[in-house]
Tab-separated table of C-alpha atoms in Angstrom:
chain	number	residue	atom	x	y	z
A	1	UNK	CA	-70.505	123.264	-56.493
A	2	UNK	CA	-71.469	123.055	-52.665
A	3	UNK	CA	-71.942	119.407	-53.286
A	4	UNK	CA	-68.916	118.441	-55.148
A	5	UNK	CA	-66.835	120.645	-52.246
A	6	UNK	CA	-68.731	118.726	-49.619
A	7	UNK	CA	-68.004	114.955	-51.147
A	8	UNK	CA	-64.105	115.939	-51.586
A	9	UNK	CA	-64.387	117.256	-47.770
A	10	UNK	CA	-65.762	113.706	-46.919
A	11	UNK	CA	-63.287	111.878	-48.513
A	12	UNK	CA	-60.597	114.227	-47.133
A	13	UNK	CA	-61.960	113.104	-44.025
A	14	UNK	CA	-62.361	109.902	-44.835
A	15	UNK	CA	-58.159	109.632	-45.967
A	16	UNK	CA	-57.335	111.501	-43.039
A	17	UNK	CA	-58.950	109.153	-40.153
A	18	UNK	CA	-57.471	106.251	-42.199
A	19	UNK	CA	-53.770	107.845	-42.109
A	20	UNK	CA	-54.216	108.372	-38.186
A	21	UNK	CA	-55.335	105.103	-37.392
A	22	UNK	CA	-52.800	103.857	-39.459
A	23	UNK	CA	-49.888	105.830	-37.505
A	24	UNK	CA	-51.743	104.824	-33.962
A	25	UNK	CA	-51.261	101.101	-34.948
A	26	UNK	CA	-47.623	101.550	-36.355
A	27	UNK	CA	-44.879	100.158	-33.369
A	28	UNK	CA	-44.241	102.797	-30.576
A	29	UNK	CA	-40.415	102.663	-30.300
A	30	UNK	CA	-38.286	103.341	-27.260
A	31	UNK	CA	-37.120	107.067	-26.999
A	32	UNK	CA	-35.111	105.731	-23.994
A	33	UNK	CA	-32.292	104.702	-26.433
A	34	UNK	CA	-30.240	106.818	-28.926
A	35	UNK	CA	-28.579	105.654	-32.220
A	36	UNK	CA	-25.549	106.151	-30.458
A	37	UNK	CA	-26.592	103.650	-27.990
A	38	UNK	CA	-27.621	100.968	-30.764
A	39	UNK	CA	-24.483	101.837	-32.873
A	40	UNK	CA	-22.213	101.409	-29.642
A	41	UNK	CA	-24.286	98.055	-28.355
A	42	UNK	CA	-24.121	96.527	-31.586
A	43	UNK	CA	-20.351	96.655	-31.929
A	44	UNK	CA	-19.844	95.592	-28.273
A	45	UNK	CA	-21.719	91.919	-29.236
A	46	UNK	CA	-19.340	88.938	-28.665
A	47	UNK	CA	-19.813	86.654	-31.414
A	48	UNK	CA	-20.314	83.282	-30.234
A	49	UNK	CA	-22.141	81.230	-33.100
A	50	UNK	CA	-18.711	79.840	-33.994
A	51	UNK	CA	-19.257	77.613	-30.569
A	52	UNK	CA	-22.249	76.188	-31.777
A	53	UNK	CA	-23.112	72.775	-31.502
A	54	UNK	CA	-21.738	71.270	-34.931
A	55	UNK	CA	-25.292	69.280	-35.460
A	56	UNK	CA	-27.077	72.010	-35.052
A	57	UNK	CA	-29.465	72.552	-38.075
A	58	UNK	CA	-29.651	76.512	-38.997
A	59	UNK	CA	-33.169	77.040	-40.518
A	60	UNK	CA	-34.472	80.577	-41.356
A	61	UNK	CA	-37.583	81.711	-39.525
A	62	UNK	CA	-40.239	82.948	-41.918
A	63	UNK	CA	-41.918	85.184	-40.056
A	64	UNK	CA	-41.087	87.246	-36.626
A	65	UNK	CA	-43.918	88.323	-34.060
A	66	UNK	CA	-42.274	88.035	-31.156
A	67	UNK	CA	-39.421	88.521	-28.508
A	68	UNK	CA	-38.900	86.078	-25.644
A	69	UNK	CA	-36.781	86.867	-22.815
A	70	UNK	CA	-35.339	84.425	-20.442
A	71	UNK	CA	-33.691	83.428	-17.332
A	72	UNK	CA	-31.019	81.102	-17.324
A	73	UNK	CA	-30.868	79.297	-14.175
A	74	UNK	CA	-27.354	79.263	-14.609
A	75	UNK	CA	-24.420	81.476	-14.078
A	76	UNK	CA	-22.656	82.907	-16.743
A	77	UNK	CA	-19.396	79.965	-18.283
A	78	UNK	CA	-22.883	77.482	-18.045
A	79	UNK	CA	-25.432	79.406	-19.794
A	80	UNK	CA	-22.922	79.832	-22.796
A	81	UNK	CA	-22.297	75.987	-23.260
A	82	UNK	CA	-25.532	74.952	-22.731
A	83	UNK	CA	-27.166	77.155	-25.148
A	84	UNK	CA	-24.711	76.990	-27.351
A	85	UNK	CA	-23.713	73.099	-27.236
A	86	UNK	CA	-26.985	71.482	-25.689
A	87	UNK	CA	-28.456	70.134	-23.142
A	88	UNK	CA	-28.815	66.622	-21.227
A	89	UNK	CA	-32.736	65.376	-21.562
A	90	UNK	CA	-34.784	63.379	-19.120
A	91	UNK	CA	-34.241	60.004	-21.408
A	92	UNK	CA	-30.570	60.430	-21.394
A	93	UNK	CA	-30.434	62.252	-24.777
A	94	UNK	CA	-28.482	65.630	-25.330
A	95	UNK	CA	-29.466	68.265	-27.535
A	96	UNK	CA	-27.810	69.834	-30.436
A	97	UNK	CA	-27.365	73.553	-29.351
A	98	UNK	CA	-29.139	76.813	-30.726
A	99	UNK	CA	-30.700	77.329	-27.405
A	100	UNK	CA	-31.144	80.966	-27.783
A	101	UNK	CA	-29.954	83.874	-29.949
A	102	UNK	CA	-28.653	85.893	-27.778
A	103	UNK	CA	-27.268	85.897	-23.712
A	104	UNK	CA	-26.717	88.834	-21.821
A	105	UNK	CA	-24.230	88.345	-19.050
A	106	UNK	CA	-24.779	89.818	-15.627
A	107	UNK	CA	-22.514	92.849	-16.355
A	108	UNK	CA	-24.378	93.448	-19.269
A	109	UNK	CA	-22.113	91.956	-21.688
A	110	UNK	CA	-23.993	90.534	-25.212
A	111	UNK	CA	-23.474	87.487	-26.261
A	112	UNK	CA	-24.394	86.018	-30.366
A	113	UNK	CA	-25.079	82.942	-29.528
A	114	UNK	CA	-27.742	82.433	-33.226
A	115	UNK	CA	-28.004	84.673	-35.868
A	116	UNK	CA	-31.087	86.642	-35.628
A	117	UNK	CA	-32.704	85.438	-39.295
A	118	UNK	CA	-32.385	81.574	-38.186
A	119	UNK	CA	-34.840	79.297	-35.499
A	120	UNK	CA	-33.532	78.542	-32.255
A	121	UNK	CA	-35.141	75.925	-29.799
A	122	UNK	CA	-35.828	78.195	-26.982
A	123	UNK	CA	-39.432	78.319	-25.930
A	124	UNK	CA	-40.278	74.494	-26.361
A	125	UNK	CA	-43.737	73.265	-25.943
A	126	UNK	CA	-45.418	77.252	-25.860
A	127	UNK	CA	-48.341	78.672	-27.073
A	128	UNK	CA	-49.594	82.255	-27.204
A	129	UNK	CA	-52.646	83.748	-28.683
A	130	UNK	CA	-53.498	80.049	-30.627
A	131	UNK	CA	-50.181	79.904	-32.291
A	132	UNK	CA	-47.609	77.140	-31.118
A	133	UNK	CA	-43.960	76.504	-31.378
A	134	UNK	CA	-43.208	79.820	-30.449
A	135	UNK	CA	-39.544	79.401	-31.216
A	136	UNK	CA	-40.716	79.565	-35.208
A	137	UNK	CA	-41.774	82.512	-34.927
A	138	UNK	CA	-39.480	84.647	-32.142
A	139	UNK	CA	-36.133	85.571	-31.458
A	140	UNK	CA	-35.176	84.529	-27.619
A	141	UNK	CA	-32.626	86.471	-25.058
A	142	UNK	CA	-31.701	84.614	-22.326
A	143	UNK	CA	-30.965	86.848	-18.943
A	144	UNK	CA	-28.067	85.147	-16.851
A	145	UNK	CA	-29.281	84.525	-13.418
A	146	UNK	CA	-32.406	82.905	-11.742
A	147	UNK	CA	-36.373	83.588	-11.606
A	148	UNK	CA	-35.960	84.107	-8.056
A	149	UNK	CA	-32.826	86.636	-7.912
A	150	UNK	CA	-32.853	90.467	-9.217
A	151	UNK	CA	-32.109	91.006	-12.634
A	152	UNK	CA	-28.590	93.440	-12.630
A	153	UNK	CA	-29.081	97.298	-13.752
A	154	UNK	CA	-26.693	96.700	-16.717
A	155	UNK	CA	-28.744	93.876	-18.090
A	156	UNK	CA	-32.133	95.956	-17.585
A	157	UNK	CA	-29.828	98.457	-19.941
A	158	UNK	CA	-28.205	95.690	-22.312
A	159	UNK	CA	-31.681	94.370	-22.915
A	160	UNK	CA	-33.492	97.349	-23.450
A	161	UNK	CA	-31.484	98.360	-26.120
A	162	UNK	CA	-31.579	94.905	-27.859
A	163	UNK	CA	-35.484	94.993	-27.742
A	164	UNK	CA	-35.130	98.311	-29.005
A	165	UNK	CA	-33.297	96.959	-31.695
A	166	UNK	CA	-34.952	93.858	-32.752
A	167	UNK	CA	-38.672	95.592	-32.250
A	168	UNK	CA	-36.975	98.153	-35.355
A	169	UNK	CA	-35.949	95.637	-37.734
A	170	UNK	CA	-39.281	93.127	-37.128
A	171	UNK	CA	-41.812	96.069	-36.810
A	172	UNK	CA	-42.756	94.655	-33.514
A	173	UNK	CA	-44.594	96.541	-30.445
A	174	UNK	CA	-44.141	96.343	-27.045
A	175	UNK	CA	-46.882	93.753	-26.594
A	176	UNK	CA	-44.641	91.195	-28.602
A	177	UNK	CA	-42.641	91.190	-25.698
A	178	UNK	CA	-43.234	88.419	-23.616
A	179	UNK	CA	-41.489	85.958	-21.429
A	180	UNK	CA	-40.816	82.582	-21.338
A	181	UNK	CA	-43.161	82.214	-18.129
A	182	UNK	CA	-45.885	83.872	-20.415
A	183	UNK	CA	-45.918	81.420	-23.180
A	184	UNK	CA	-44.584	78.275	-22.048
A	185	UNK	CA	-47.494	75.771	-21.023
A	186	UNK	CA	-47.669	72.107	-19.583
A	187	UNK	CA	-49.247	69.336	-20.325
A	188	UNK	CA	-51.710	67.275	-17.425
A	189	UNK	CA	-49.815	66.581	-14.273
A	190	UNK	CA	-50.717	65.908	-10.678
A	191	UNK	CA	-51.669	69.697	-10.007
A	192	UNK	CA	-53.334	69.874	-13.463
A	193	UNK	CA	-56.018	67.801	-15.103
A	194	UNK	CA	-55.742	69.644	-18.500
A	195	UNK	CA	-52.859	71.663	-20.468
A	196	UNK	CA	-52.250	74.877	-18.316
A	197	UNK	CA	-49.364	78.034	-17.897
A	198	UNK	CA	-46.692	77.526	-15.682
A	199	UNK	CA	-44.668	74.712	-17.152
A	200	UNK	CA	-41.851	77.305	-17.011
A	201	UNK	CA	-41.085	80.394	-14.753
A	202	UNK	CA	-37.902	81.720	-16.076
A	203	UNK	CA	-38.227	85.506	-16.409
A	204	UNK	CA	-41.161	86.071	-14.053
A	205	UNK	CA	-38.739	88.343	-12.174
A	206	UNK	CA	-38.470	90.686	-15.312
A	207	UNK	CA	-39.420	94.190	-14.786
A	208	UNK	CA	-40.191	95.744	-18.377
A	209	UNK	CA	-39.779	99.171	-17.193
A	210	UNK	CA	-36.243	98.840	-16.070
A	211	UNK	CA	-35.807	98.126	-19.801
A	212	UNK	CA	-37.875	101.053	-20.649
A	213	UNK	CA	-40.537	98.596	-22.471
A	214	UNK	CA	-44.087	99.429	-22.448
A	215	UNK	CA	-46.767	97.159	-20.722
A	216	UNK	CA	-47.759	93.313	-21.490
A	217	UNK	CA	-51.164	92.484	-22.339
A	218	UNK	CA	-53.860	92.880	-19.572
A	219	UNK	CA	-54.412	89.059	-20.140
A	220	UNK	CA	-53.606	85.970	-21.449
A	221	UNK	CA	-55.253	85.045	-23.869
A	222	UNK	CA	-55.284	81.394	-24.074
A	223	UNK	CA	-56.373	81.272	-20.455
A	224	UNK	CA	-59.324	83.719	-21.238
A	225	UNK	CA	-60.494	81.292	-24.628
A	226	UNK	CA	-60.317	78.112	-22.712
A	227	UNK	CA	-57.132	76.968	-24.212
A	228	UNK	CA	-55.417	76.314	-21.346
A	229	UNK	CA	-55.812	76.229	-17.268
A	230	UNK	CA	-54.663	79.691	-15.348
A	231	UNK	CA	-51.247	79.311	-13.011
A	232	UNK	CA	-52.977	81.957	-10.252
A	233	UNK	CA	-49.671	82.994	-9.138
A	234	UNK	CA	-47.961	83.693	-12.988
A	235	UNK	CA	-51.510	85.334	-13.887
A	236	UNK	CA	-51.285	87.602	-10.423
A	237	UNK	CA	-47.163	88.659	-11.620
A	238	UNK	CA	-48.471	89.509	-15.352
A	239	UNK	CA	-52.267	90.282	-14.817
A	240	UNK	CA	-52.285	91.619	-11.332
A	241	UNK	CA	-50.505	94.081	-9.324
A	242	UNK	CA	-46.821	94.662	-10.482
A	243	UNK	CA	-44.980	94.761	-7.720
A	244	UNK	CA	-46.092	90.924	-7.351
A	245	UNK	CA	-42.666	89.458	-7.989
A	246	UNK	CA	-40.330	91.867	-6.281
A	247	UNK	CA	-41.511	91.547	-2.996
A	248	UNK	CA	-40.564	87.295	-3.333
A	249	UNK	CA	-37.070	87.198	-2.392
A	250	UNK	CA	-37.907	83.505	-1.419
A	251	UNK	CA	-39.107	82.291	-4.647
A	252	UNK	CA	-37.084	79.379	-4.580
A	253	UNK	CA	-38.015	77.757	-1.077
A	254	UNK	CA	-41.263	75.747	-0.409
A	255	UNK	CA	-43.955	76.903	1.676
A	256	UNK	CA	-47.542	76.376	1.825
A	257	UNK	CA	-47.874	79.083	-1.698
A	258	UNK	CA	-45.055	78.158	-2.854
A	259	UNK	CA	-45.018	74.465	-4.275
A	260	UNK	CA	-42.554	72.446	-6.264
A	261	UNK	CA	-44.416	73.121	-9.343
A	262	UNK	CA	-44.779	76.870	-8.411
A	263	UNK	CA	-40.982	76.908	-8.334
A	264	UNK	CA	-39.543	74.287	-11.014
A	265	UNK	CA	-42.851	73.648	-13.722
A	266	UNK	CA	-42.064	70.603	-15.465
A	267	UNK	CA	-38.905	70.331	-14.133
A	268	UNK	CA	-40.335	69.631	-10.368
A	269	UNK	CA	-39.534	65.606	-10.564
A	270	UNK	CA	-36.586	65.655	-12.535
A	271	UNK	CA	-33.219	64.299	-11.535
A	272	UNK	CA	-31.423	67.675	-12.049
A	273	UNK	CA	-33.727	69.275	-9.376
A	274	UNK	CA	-32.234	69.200	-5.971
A	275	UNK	CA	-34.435	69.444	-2.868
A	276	UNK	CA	-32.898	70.706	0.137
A	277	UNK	CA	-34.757	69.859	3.059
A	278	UNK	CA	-33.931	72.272	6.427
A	279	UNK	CA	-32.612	69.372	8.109
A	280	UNK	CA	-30.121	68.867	5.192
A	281	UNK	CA	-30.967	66.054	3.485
A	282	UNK	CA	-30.758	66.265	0.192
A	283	UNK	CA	-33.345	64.445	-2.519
A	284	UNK	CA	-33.787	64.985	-6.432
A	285	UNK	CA	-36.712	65.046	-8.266
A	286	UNK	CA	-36.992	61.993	-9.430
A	287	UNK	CA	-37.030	60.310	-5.454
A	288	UNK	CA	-39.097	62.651	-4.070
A	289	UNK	CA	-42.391	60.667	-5.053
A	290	UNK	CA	-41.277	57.277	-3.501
A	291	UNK	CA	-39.219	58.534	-0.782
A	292	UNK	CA	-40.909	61.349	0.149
A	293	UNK	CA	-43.965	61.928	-1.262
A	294	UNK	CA	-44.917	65.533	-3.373
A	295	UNK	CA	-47.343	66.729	-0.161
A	296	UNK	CA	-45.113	66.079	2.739
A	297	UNK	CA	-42.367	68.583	1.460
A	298	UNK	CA	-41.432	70.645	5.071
A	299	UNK	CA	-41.348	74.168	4.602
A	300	UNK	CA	-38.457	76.128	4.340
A	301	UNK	CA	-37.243	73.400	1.571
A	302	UNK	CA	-34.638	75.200	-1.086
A	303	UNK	CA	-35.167	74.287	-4.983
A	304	UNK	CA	-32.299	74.205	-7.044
A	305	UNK	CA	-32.587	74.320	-10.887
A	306	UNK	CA	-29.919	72.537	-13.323
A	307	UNK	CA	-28.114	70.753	-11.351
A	308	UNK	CA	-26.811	68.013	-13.358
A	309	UNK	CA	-23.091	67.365	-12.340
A	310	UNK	CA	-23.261	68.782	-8.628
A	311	UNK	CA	-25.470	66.292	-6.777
A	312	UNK	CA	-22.475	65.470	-4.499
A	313	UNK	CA	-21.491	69.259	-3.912
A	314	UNK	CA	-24.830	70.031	-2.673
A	315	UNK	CA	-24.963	66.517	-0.479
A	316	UNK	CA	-22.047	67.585	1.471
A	317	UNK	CA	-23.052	69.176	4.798
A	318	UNK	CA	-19.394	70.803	4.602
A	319	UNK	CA	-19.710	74.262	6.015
A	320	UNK	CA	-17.023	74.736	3.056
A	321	UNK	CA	-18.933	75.324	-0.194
A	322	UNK	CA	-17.122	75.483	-3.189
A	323	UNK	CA	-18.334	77.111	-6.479
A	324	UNK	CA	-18.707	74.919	-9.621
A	325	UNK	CA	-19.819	76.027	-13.587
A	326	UNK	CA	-23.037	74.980	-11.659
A	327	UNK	CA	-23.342	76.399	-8.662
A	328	UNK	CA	-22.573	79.498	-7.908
A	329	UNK	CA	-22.207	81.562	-4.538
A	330	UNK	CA	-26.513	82.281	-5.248
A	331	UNK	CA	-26.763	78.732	-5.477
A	332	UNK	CA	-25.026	78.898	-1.666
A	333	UNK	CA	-25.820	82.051	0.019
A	334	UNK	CA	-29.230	83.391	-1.837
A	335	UNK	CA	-29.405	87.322	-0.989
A	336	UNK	CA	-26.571	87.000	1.748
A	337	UNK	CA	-24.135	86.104	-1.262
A	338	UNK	CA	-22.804	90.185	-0.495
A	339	UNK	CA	-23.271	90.062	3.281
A	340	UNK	CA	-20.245	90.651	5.281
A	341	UNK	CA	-20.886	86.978	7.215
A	342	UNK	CA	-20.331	85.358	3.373
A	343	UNK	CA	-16.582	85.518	3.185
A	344	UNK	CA	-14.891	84.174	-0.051
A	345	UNK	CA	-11.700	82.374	-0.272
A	346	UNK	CA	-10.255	82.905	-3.991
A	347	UNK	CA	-8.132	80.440	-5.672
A	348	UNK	CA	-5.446	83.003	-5.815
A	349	UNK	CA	-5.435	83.099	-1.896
A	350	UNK	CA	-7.395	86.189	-1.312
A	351	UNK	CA	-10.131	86.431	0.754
A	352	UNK	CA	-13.059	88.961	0.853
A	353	UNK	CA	-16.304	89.465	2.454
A	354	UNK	CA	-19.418	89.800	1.049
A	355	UNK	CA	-19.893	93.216	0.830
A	356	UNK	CA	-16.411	93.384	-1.896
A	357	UNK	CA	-18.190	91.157	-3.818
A	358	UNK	CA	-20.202	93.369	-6.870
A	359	UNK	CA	-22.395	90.656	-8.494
A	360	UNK	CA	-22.143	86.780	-7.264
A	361	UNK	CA	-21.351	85.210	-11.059
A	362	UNK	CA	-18.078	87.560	-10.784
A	363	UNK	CA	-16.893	84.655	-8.448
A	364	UNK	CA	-14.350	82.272	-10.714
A	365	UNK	CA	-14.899	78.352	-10.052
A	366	UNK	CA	-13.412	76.371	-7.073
A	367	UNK	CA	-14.073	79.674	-4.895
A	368	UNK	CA	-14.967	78.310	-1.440
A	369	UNK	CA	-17.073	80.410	0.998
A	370	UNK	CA	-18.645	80.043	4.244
A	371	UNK	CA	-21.581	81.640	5.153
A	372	UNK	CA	-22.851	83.133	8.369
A	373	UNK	CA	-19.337	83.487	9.826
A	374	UNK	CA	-17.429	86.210	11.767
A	375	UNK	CA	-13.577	87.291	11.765
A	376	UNK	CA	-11.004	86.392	11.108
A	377	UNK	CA	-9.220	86.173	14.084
A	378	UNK	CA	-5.316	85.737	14.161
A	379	UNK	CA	-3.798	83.157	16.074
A	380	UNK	CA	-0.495	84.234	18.008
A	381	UNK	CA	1.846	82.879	20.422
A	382	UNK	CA	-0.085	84.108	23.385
A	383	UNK	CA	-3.589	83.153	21.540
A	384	UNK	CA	-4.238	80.185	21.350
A	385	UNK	CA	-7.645	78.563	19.669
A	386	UNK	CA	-9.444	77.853	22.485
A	387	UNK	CA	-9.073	81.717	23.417
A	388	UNK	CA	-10.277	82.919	20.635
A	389	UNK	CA	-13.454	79.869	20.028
A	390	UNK	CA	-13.570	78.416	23.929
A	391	UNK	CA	-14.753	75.034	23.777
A	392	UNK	CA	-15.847	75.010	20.028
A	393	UNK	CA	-12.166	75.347	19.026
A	394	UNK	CA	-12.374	71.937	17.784
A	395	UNK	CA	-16.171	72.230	16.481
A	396	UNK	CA	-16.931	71.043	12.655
A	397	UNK	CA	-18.013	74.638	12.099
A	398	UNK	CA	-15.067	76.653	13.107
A	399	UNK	CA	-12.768	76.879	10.441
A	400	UNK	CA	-9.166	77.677	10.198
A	401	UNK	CA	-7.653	79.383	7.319
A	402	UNK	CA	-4.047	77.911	7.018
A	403	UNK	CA	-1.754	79.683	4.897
A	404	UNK	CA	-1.604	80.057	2.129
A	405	UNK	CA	-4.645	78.407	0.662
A	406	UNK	CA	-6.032	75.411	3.407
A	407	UNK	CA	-9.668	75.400	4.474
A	408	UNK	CA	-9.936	73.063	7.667
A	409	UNK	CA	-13.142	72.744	9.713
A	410	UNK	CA	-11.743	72.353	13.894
A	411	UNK	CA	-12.580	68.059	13.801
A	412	UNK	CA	-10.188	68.081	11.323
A	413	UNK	CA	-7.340	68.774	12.778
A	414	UNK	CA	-4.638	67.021	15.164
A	415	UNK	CA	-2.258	68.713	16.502
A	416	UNK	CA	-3.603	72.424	17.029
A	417	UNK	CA	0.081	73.493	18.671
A	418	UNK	CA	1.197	72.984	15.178
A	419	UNK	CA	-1.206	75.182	13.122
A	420	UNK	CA	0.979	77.706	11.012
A	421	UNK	CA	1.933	81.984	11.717
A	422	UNK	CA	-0.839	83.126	10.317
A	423	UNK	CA	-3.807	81.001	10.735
A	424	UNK	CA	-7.135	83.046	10.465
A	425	UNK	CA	-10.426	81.373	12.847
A	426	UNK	CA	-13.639	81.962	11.200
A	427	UNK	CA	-16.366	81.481	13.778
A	428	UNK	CA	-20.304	80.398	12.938
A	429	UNK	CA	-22.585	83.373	13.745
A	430	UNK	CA	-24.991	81.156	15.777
């Protein structure tokens, strides 16, 4: 009897270790999110697929294992059409859309952008754990914004509910959330003798515990079989010490760490990357080689992402900027884009500093701003511009505000005896 009440305790046992390890391996959902906040998120998506490219091809994914989130490199009106109605290619050819499934604005507004059961081109050439073409087999969220700017509270939130979502319906744990960084990879280049990470580096600036998602993996795995080379500073941001990436407010601007590839991965020579040298001139990716040469980029050089249609913005040395679907007051300022010295000039007339400005893609197009200024100071009968700028009255870098909407730098005008009640001087910092 002993025995036969010793073999059942065994395979009690023996049922019950199986059950536990079966629970420790299911997905470890968020507890950070109620159903009130999926319910509520859910209903707040804008549905966007009806913008979709026309030749895109809708084909259903068969399988799901994982989530890829994004940056955009763009601001907000730009992210939408690209994903949704393609982009231009290197040979001159445009895509057909279906860039992503979903966008998440920076004030946390969800965009639809694919449904969730169908493919969407959004990881291109990417490889993780042996498998390729990544976009088969994951759903992609692209973050509006840059690699090198802070991701906004209310997309940390917006996100971390979507993830929540997604990881319920595709069984998925927190390890299948990865970025675009993390499984994008290049083929040989100048830096690179052999296929190696870093051919992207959207997302690197993602914090998973802002979106209340659990840790990455301690490695990456195609690095550690032999795959594919290391990129030593993605593999210190993912493998290393955390705070890595929000320390580098300079991401974006060449120095002896910092190289073109470091900053733009296969897009470092291409003619929609704009080089900004500290002198001011101005070079794209595709001169840089001839003209320049890739080792004799000064520091202090600014990389700028996607610019396809603002070459001659950029190329002005206007101290008038003015904001386009492509480059926004980041594109401009960087981290000074709320400093009281930025000051804003609406299309409606208005103007405001920095520091009234909540998030720089709130800014509609054909804003102008100049940055590093002071004022404004009113001109009156008795106060003349030289009082107020002495000798720089005239200078390229004062500017006059002329009511009700006129920008003029001080070379620019004639007769100063004639300027307008009114007139506002903005005077350069330095």
């Amino acid at each position: 009897m002993s025995d036969i009440s010793n073999c059942y305790n065994k395979r009690f046992i023996w049922v019950a270790s199986l059950c536990i390890a079966f629970i420790l391996n299911l997905p470890q959902f968020s507890a950070a999110y109620t159903l009130a906040d999926r319910l509520g998120f859910q209903r707040s998506i804008v549905d966007y697929r009806s913008r979709l490219n026309s030749n895109y091809k809708k084909v259903k994914r068969k399988q799901t294992k994982y989530i890829i989130v994004h940056t955009s490199e763009l601001g907000r009106k730009m992210t939408l059409r690209v994903v949704s109605k393609g982009k231009r290619l290197r040979n001159g050819r445009k895509t057909n859309g279906g860039h992503t499934h979903y966008v998440i604005a920076r004030n946390g507004r969800t965009y639809r952008i694919v449904d969730k059961k169908y493919e969407a081109d959004h990881a291109g050439l990417s490889m993780w754990n042996g498998e390729t073409n990544i976009s088969k087999i994951s759903i992609g969220i692209e973050l509006v914004g840059y690699h090198y700017a802070p991701i906004t509270e209310s997309q940390y939130r917006s996100v971390g509910i979507l993830i929540d979502i997604l990881q319920r319906a595709y069984g998925l744990g927190d390890r299948a959330v990865l970025t675009h960084s993390q499984v994008a990879y290049g083929k040989p280049n100048r830096w690179f003798r052999k296929n190696q990470r870093g051919r992207k580096r959207c997302a690197r600036n993602f914090i998973r515990e802002k979106a209340e998602v659990g840790p990455t993996w301690a490695y990456d795995p195609d690095v550690r079989s032999g795959r594919l080379l290391a990129d030593l500073q993605l593999s210190k941001i993912y493998y290393g010490r955390r705070e890595y990436y929000a320390k580098t407010d300079d991401a974006n601007i060449i120095t002896k760490i910092n190289t073109a590839w470091s900053i733009a991965g296969e897009d470092y020579d291409s003619q929609t990357t704009v080089y900004k040298f500290p002198g001011g001139h101005i070079y794209t990716g595709d001169q840089i080689s001839a003209k320049i040469g890739w080792g004799r980029i000064p520091a202090k050089t600014v990389v700028l992402l996607n610019q396809e249609n603002s070459i001659s913005l950029i190329k002005s040395d206007d101290p008038i900027k003015t904001i386009s679907d492509q480059l926004t007051a980041w594109s401009f300022a960087g981290q000074a884009y709320n400093f009281k010295s930025t000051i804003y000039f609406l299309p409606s007339g208005r103007i405001k500093v920095g520091s009234m400005i909540s998030d720089w893609d709130d800014l509609p197009a054909k804003t102008r701003l100049i940055v590093g200024y002071r004022g404004p100071y009113e001109l009156y009968k008795d106060r003349s511009a030289y009082e107020i700028a002495g000798r720089k009255y005239k200078d390229r870098k004062t500017i006059y505000y002329l009511p009700p909407k006129k920008l003029l730098a001080g070379d620019k005008i004639n007769d100063f005896n004639g300027l307008p009640k009114g007139t506002l001087i903005f005077l350069p910092n330095t």
